[in-house]
PDB file of C-alpha atoms in Angstrom:
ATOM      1  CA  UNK A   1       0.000   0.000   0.000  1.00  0.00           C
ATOM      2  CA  UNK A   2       1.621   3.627  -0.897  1.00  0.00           C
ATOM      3  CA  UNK A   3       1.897   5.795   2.028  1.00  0.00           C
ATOM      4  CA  UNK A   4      -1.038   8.343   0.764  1.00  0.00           C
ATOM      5  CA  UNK A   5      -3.444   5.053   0.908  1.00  0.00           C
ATOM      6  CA  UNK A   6      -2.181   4.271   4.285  1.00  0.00           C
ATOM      7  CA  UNK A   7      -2.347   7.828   5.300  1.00  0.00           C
ATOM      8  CA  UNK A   8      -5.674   7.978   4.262  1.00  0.00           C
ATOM      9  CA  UNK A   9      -6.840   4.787   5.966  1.00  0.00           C
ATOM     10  CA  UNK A  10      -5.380   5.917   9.273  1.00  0.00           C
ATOM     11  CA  UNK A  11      -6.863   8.750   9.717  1.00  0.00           C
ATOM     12  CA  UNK A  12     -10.301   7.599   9.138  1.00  0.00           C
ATOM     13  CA  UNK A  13     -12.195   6.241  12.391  1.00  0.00           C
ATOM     14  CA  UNK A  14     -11.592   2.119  13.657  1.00  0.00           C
ATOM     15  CA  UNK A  15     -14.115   1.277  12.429  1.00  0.00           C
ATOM     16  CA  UNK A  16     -14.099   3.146   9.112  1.00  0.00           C
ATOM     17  CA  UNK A  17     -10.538   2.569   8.568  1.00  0.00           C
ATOM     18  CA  UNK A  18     -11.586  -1.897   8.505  1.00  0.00           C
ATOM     19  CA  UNK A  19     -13.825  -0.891   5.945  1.00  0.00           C
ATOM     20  CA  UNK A  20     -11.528   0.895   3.688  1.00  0.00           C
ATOM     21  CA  UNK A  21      -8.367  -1.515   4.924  1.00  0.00           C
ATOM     22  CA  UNK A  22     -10.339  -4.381   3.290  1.00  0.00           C
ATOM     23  CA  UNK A  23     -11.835  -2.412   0.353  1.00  0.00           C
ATOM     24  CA  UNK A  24      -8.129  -1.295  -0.289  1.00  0.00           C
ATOM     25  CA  UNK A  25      -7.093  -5.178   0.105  1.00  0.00           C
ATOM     26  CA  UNK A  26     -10.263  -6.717  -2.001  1.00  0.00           C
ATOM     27  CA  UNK A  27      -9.400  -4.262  -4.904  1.00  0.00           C
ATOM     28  CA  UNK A  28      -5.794  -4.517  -5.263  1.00  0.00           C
ATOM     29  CA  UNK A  29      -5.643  -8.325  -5.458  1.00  0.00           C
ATOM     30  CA  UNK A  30      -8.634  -7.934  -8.343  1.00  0.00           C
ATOM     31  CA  UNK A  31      -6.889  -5.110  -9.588  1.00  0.00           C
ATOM     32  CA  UNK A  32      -3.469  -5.702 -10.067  1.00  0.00           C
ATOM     33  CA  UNK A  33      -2.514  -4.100 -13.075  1.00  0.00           C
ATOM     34  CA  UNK A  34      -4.184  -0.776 -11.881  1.00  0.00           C
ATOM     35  CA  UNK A  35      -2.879   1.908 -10.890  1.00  0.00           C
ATOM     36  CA  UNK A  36      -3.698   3.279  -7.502  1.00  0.00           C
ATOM     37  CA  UNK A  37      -3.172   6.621  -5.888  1.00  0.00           C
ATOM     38  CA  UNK A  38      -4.831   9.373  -3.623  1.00  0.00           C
ATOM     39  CA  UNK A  39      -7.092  11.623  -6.705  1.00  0.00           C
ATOM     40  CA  UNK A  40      -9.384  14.392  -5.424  1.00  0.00           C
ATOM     41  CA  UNK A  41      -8.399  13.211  -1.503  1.00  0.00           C
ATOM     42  CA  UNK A  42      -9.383   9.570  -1.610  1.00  0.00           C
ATOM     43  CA  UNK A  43      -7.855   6.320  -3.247  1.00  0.00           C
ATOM     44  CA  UNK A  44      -8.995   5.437  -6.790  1.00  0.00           C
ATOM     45  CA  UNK A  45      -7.678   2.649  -9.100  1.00  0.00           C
ATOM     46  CA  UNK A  46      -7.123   3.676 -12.946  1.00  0.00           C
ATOM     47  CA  UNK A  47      -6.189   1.304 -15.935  1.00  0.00           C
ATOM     48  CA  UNK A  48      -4.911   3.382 -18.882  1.00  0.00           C
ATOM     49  CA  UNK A  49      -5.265   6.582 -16.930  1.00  0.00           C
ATOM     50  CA  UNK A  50      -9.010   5.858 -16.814  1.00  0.00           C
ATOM     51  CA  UNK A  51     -10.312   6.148 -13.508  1.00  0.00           C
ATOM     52  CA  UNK A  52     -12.595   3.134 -12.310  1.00  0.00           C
ATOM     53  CA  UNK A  53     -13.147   2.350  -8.484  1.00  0.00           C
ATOM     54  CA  UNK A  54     -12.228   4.654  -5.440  1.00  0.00           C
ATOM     55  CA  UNK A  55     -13.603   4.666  -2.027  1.00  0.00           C
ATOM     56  CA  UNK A  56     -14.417   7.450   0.349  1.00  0.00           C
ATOM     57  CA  UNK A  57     -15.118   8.747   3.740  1.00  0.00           C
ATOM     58  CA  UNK A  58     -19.012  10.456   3.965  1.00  0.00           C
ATOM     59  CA  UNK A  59     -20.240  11.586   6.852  1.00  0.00           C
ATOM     60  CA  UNK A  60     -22.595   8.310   7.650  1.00  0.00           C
ATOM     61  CA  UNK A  61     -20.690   5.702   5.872  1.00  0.00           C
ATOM     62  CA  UNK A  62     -17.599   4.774   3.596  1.00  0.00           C
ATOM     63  CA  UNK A  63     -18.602   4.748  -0.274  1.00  0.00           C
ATOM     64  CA  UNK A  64     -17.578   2.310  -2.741  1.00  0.00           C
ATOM     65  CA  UNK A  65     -17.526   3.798  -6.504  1.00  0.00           C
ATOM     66  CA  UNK A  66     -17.451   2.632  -9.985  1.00  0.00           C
ATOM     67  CA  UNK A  67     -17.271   5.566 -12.333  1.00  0.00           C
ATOM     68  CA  UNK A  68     -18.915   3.064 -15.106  1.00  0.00           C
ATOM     69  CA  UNK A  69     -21.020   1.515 -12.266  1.00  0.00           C
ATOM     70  CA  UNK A  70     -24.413   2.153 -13.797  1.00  0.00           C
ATOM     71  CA  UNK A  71     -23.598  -0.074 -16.913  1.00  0.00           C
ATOM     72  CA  UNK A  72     -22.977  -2.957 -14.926  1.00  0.00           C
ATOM     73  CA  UNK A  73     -26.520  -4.161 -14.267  1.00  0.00           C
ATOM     74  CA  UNK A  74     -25.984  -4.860 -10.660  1.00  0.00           C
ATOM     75  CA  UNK A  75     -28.998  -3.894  -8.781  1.00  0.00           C
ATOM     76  CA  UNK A  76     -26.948  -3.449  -5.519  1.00  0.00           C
ATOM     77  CA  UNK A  77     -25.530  -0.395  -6.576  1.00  0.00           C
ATOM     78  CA  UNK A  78     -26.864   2.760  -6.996  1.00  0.00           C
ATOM     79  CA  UNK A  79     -26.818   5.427  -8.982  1.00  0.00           C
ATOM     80  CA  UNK A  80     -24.590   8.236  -8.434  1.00  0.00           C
ATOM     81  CA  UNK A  81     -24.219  11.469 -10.092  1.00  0.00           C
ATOM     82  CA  UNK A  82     -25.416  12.651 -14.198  1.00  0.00           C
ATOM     83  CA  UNK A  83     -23.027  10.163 -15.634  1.00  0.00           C
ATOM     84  CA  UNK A  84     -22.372   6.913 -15.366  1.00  0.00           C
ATOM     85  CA  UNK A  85     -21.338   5.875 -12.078  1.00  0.00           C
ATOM     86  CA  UNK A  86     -22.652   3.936  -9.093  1.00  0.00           C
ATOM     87  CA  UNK A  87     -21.916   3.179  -5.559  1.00  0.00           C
ATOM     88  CA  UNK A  88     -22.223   1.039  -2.656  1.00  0.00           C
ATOM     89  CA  UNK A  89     -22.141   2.794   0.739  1.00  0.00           C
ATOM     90  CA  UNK A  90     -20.847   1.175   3.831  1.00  0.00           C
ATOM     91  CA  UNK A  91     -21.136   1.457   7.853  1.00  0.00           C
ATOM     92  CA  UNK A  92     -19.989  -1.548   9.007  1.00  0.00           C
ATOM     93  CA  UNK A  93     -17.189  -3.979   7.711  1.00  0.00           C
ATOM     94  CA  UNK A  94     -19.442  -7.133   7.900  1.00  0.00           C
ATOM     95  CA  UNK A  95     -21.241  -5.484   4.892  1.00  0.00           C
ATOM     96  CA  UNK A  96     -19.034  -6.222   2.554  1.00  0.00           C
ATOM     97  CA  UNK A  97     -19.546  -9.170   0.348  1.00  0.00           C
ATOM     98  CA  UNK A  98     -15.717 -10.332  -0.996  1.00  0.00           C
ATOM     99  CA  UNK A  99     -18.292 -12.310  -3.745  1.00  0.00           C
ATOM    100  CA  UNK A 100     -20.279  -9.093  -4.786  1.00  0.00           C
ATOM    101  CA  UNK A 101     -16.884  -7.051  -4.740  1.00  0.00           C
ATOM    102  CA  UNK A 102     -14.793  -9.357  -6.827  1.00  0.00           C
ATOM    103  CA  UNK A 103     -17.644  -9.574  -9.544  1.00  0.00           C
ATOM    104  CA  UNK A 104     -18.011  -5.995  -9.580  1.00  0.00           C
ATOM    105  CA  UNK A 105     -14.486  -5.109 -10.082  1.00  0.00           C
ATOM    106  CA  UNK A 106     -14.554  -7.766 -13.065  1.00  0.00           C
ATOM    107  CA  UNK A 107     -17.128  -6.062 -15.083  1.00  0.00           C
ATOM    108  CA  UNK A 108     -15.130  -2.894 -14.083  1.00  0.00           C
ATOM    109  CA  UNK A 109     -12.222  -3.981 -15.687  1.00  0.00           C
ATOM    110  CA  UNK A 110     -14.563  -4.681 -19.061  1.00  0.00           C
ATOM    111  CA  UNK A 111     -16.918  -1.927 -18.882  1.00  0.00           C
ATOM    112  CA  UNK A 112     -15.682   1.720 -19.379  1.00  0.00           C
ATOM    113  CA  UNK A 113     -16.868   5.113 -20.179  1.00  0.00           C
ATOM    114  CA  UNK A 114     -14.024   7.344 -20.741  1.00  0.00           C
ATOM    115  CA  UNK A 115     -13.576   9.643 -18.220  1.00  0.00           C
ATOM    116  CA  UNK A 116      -9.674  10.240 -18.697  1.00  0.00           C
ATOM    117  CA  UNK A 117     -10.693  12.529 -21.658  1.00  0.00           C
ATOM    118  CA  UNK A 118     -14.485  13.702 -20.822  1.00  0.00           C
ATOM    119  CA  UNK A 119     -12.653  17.288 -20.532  1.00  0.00           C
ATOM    120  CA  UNK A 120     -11.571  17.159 -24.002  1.00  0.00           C
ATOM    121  CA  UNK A 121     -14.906  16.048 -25.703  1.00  0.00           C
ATOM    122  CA  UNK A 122     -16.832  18.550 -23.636  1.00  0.00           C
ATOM    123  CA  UNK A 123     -18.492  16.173 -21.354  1.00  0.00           C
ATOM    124  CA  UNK A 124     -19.341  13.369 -23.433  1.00  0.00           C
ATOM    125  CA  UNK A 125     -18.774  10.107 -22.258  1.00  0.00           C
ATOM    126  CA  UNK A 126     -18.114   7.149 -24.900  1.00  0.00           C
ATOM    127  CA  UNK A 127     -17.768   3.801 -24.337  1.00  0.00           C
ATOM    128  CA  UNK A 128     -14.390   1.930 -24.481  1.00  0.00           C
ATOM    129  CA  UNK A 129     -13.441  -0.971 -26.023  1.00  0.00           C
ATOM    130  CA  UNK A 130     -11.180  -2.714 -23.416  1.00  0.00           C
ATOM    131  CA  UNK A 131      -8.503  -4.791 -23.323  1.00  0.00           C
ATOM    132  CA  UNK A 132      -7.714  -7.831 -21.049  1.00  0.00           C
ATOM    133  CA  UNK A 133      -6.360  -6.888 -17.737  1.00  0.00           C
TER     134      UNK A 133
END
C-alpha cells in the first residue's frame, strides 16, 4: 500500500478505517494491473489513466464507486451522479460481500466510459473498447 493510501486509511475512524483496509485489500488483489493513488483526496484505481473504483469517507458511511457503475446491471448499486457511475455505501465492515466485490471489479475492468478525456470532448462520455487486464 503507498503511504497516501495508508495515510488515508489511518486517519479515518476504527471502524471506518476496517472498511476501507479491506476495500483497499479486495481491490488490489482484483486489480493488479491498476494503478492506484490518492485523486481528489481519496484512493482510486485507474487502468490506462481511466479512472474506475475509489472509495471514500461520507459523513454516515464509507462509499464504494465505480465511475462506469451504472452499466454494470448490478442492482446493488446505486446510482450516483449525471453520468455513469454507481456506488455502494458502507457502515460496518461485515457489509461487505468479498463475492459481490470481486464480480463488480470484473465487469469494471470490461466496462468503461471514458472519463480520462471527458474534458476534451466537452463532457461526453463514450464507451471503451477494453482490453484484457
Amino acid at each position: 500500500m503507498s503511504q497516501e493510501i495508508q495515510n488515508y486509511n489511518d486517519s479515518q475512524s476504527l471502524e471506518d478505517k476496517e472498511i476501507c483496509d479491506l476495500l483497499y485489500s479486495i481491490i488490489n488483489k482484483n486489480l493488479a494491473k491498476a494503478e492506484s493513488k490518492i485523486w481528489h483526496a481519496h484512493p482510486v484505481w485507474f487502468l490506462d489513466g481511466n479512472p474506475i473504483v475509489g472509495y471514500s469517507k461520507l459523513k454516515g458511511s464509507v462509499r464504494l464507486l465505480f465511475w462506469s457503475g451504472q452499466s454494470f446491471d448490478e442492482a446493488q448499486l446505486q446510482n450516483e451522479g449525471s453520468f455513469k457511475a454507481a456506488e455502494m455505501r458502507y457502515t460496518e465492515i461485515n457489509q461487505i460481500n468479498e463475492g459481490d466485490l470481486k464480480r463488480w471489479l470484473e465487469k469494471a475492468k470490461e466496462i468503461q466510459w471514458d472519463y480520462k478525456n471527458i474534458v476534451k470532448r466537452k463532457g461526453v462520455l463514450i464507451r471503451l473498447i477494453t482490453k484484457p487486464y
